[in-house]
CSV table of C-alpha atoms and ligand atoms in Angstrom, one decimal:
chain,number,residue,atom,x,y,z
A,25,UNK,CA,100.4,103.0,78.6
A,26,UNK,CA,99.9,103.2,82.1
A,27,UNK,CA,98.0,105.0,84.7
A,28,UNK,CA,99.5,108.0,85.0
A,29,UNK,CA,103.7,107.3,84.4
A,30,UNK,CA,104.8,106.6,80.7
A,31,UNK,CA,106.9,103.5,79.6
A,32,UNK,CA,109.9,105.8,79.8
A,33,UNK,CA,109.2,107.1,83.4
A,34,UNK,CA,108.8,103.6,84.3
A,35,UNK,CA,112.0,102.3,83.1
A,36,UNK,CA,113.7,105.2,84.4
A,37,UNK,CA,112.9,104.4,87.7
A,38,UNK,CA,113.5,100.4,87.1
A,39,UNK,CA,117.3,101.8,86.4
A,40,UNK,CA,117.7,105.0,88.7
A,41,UNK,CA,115.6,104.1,91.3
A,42,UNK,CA,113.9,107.5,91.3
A,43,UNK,CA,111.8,109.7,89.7
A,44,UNK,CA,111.3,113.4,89.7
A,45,UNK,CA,109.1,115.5,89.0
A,46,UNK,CA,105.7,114.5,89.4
A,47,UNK,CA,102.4,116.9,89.4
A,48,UNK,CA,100.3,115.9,91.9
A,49,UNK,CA,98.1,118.8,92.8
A,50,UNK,CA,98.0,122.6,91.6
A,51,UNK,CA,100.4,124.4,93.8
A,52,UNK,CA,97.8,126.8,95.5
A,53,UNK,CA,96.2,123.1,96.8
A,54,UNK,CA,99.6,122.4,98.4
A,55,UNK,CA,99.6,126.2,99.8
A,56,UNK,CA,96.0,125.1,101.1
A,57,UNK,CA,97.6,121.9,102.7
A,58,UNK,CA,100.3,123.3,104.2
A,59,UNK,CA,97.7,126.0,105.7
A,60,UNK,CA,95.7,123.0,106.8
A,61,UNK,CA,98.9,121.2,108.8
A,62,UNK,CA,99.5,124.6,110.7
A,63,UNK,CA,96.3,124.5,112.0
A,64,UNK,CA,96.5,121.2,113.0
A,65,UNK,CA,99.9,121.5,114.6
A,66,UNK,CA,98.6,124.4,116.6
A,67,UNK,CA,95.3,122.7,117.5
A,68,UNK,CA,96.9,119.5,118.9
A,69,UNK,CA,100.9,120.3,119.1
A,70,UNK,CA,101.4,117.1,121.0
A,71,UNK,CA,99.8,115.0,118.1
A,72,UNK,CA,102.5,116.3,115.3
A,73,UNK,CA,105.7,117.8,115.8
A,74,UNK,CA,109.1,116.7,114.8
A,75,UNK,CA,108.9,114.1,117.9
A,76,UNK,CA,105.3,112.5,116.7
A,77,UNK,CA,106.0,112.8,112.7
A,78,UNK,CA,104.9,108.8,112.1
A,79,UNK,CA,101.5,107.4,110.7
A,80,UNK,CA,99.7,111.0,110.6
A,81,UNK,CA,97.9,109.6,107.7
A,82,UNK,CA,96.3,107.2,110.2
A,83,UNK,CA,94.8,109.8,112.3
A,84,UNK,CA,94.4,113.0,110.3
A,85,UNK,CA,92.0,113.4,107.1
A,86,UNK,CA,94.3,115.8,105.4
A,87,UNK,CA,97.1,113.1,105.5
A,88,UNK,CA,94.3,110.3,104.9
A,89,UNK,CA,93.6,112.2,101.7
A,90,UNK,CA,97.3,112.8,100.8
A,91,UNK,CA,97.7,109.0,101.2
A,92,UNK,CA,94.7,108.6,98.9
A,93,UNK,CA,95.1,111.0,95.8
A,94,UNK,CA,94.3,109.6,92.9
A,95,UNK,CA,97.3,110.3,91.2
A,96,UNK,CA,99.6,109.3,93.8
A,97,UNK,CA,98.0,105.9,93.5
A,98,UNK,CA,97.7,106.2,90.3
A,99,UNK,CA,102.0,106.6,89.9
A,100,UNK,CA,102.2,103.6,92.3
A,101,UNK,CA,99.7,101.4,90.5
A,102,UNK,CA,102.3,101.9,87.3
A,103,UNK,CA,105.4,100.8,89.3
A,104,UNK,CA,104.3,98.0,91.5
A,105,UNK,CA,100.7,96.7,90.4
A,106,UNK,CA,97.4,97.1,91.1
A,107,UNK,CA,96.9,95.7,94.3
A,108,UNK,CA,98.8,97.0,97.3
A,109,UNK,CA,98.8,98.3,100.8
A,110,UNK,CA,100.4,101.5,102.7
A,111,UNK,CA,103.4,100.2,105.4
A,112,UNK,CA,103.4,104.0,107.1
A,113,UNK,CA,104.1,107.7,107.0
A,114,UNK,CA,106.3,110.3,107.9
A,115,UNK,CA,106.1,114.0,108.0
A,116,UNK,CA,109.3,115.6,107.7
A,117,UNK,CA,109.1,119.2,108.0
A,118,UNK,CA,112.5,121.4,108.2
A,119,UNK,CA,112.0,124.6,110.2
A,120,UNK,CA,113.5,127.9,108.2
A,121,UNK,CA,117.3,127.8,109.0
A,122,UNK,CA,117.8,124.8,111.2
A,123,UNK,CA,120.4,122.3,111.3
A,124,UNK,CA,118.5,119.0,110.8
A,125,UNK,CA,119.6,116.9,108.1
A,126,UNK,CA,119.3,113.5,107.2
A,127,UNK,CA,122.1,111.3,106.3
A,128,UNK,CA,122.7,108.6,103.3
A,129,UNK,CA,120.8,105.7,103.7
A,130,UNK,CA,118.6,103.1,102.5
A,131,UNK,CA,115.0,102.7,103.7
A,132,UNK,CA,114.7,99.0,103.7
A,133,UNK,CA,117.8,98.4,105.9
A,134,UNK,CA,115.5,98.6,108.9
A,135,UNK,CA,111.9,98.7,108.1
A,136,UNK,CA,111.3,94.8,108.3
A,137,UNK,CA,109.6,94.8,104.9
A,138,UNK,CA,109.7,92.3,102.7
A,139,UNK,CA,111.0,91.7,99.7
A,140,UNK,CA,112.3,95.3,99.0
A,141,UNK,CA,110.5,96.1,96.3
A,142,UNK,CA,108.1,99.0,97.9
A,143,UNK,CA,108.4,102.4,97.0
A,144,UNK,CA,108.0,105.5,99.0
A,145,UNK,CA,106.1,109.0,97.0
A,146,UNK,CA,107.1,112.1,99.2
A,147,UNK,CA,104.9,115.0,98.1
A,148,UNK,CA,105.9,118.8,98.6
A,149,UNK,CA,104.1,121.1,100.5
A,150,UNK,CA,106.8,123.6,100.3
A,151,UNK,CA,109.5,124.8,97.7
A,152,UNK,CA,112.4,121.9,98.5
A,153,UNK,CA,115.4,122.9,96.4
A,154,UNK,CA,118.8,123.0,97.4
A,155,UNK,CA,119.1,126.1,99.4
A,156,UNK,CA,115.4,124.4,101.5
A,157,UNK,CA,117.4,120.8,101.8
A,158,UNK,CA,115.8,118.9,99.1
A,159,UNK,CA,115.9,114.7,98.9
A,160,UNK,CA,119.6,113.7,96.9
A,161,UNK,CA,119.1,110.7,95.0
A,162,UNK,CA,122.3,108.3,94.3
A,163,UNK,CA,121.0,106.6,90.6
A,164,UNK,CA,121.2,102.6,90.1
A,165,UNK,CA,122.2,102.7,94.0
A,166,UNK,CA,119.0,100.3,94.4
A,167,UNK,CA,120.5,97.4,92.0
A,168,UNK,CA,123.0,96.3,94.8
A,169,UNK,CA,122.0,95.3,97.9
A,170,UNK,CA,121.3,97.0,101.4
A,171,UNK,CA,125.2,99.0,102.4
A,172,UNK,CA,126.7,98.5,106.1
A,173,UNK,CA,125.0,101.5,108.2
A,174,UNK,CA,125.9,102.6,111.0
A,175,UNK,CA,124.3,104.3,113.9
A,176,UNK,CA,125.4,107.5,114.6
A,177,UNK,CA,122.3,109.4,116.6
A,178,UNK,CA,124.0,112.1,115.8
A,179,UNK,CA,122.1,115.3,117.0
A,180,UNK,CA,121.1,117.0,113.8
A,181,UNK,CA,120.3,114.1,112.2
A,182,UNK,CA,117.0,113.3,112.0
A,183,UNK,CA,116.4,109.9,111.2
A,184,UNK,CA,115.6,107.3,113.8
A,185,UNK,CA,119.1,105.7,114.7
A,186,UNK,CA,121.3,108.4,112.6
A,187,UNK,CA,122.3,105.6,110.5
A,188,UNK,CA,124.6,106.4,107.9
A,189,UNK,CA,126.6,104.7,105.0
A,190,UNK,CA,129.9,106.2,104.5
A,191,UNK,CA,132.0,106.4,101.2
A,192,UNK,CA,128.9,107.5,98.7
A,193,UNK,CA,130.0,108.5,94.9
A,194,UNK,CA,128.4,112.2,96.0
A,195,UNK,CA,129.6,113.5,92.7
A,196,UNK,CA,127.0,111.4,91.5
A,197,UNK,CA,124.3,112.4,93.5
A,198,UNK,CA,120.8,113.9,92.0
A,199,UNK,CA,119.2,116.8,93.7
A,200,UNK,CA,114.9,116.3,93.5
A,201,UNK,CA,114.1,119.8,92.8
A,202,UNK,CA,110.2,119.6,93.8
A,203,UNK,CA,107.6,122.7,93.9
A,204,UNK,CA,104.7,122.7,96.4
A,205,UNK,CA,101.9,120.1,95.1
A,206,UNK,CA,104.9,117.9,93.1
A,207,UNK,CA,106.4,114.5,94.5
A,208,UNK,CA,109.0,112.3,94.0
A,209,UNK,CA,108.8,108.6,94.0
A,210,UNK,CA,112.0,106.8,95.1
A,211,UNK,CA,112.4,102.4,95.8
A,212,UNK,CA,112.9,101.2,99.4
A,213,UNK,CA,117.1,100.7,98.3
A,214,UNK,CA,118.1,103.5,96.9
A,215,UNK,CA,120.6,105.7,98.7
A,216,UNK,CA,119.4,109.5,99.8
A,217,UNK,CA,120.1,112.0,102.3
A,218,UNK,CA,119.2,115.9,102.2
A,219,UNK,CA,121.5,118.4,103.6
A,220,UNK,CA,119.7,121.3,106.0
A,221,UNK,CA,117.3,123.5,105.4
A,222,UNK,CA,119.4,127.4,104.9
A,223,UNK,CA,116.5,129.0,103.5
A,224,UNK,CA,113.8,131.7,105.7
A,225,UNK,CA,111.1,129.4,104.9
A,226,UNK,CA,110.2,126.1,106.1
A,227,UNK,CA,110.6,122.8,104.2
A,228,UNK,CA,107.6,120.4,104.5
A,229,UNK,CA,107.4,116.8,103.1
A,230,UNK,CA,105.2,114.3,103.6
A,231,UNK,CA,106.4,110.6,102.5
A,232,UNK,CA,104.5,107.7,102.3
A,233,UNK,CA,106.9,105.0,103.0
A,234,UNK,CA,105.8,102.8,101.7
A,235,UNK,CA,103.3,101.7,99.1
A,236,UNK,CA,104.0,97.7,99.0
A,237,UNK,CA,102.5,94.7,96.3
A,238,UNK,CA,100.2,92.0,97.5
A,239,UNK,CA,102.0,89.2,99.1
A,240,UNK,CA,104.8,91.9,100.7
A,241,UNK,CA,105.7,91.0,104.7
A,242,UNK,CA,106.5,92.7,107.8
A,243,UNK,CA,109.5,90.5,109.1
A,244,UNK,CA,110.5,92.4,112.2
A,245,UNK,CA,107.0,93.1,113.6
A,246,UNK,CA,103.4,93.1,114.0
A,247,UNK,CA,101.7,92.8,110.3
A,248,UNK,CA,99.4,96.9,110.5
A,249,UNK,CA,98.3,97.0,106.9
A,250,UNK,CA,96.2,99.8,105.8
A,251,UNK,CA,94.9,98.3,102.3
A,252,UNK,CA,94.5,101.1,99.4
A,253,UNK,CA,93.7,99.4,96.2
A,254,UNK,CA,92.5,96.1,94.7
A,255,UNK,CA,93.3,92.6,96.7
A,256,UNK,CA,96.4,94.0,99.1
A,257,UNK,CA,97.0,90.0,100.9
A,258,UNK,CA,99.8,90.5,103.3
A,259,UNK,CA,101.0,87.3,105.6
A,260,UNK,CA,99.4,87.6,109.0
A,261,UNK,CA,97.7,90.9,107.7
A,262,UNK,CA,95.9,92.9,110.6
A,263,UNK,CA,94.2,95.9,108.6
A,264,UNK,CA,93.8,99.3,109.7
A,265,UNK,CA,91.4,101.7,109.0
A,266,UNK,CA,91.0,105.3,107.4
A,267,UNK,CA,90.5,107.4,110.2
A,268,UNK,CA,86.8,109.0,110.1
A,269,UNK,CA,87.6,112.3,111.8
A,270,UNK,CA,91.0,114.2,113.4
A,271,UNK,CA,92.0,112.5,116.2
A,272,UNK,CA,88.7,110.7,116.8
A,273,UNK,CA,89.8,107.5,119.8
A,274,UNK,CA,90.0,104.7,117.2
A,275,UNK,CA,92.3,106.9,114.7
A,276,UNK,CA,94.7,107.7,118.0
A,277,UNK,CA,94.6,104.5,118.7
A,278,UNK,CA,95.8,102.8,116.0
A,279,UNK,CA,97.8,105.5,115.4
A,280,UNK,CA,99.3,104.6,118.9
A,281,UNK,CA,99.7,101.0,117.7
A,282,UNK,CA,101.3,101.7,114.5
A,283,UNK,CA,104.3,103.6,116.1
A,284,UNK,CA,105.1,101.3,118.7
A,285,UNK,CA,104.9,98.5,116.1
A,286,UNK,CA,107.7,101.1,114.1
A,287,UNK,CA,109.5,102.0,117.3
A,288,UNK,CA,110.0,98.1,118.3
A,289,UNK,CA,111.1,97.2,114.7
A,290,UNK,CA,113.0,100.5,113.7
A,291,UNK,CA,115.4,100.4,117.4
A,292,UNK,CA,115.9,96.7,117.2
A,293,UNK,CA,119.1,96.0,118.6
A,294,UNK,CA,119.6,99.6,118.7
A,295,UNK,CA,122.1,101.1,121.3
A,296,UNK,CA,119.3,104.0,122.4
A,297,UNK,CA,115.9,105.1,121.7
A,298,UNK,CA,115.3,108.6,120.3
A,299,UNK,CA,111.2,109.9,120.9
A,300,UNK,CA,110.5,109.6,117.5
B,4,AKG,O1,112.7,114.6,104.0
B,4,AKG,C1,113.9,114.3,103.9
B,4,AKG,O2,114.7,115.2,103.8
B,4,AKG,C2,114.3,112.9,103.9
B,4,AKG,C3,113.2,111.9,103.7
B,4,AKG,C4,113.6,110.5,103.5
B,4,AKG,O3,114.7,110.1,103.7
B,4,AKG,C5,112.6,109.6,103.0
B,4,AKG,O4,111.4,110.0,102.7
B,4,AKG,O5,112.9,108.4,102.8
């Protein structure tokens, strides 16, 4: 017996790569949260919007504690060990009726971590269903190994290069039906996209991407750790730090660091840079 994930939801993900649904908090606490970010956003609107989304988890305390709920931890413990480290964040909020999706791909094609066994919880804040553009799952796609993307920066699309993988078995495809205060948990190679969002209410998701063992290594770039439980050793490990208020200097500036460190690794050898 685990943690928190039973032998069954463990070898379902070892098979699908996925798993969905998952009660993290009641969903008046993710109402609360959400409450919390739209605060935030209008307090300091240059510190998070859809063109500074990364690492808000190493500047904010409501993203600090999102990274650090017990039973998110508690999920990952079950899937990848005891002792391990958080790579980043991203918050991907969908505005009610916009056109911004996100293509198939796989996480680890870019991210410089290695080996690809890290796993990514994204926790709703919102209803994300299939009319709000939910995360589409492709089961046992993270048994073979990383697909030929390519970069479309495509306008809508709201990942970094637009990167897509063409010819998907869609018919196959999962829809992660989540409500607020429930995540998902998906591996580093499994294919996903998520179409737009069509509904009069916004679609907010915050994933941790991701939660890596002990012994895991940033190949690409600079080695910005922030350790979460038991012995997290990375190669070359710099550690960062839980940020002690919003926004305080050394929060924005590692903060700072971290995306750069993202932005150098994630647009490596790309043809252009996007702002986020
Ligand atoms: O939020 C989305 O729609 C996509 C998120 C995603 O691709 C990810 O968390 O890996």
């Amino acid at each position: 017996m685990g943690k928190l994930l039973t032998r069954t939801q463990v070898e379902q993900f070892r098979q699908t790569g996925f798993l969905s649904p998952i009660d993290v908090m009641s969903v008046d606490e993710a109402d609360a949260c959400a409450r919390r970010l739209e605060a935030l956003e209008e307090a300091y609107p240059g510190h998070l919007n859809p063109e500074n989304r990364n690492n808000p988890h190493l500047a904010f305390r409501l993203f600090d504690e999102l990274a650090h709920h017990p039973r998110v931890l508690d999920a990952v413990e079950d899937l990848i060990g005891a002792d391990f480290s958080l790579w980043g964040s991203v918050l991907f909020a969908k505005e009610p009726a916009s056109p911004h999706y996100v293509s198939w791909h796989q996480d680890a094609t870019y991210a410089g971590v290695e080996p690809h066994d890290y796993v990514t919880p994204w926790i709703a804040l919102t209803p994300s269903n299939r009319e709000s553009g939910c995360m589409s799952m492709i089961p046992g796609s993270h048994l073979d190994s990383i697909r030929a993307h390519r970069d479309t920066f495509a306008e809508d699309n709201i990942l970094t290069r637009g990167q897509a993988i063409s010819d998907v078995d869609v018919d196959s495809a999962v829809d992660l039906v989540l409500q607020p205060g429930q995540m998902s948990i998906h591996h580093c190679r499994v294919i996903h996209g998520s179409q737009p969002n069509r509904s009069g209410a916004r679609r907010i998701g915050f994933a941790l991407q991701g939660y890596a063992p002990a012994g895991s290594c940033q190949v690409l770039g600079e080695n910005l750790w922030l350790p979460v439980r038991g012995k997290p050793r990375h190669p070359r490990m710099t550690r960062l730090s839980r940020p002690r208020a919003d926004l305080d200097a050394a929060a924005i500036d590692q903060r700072r660091r971290a995306n750069q460190n993202w932005a150098d690794i994630l647009y490596r050898d790309a043809r252009m840079q996007r702002a986020y």
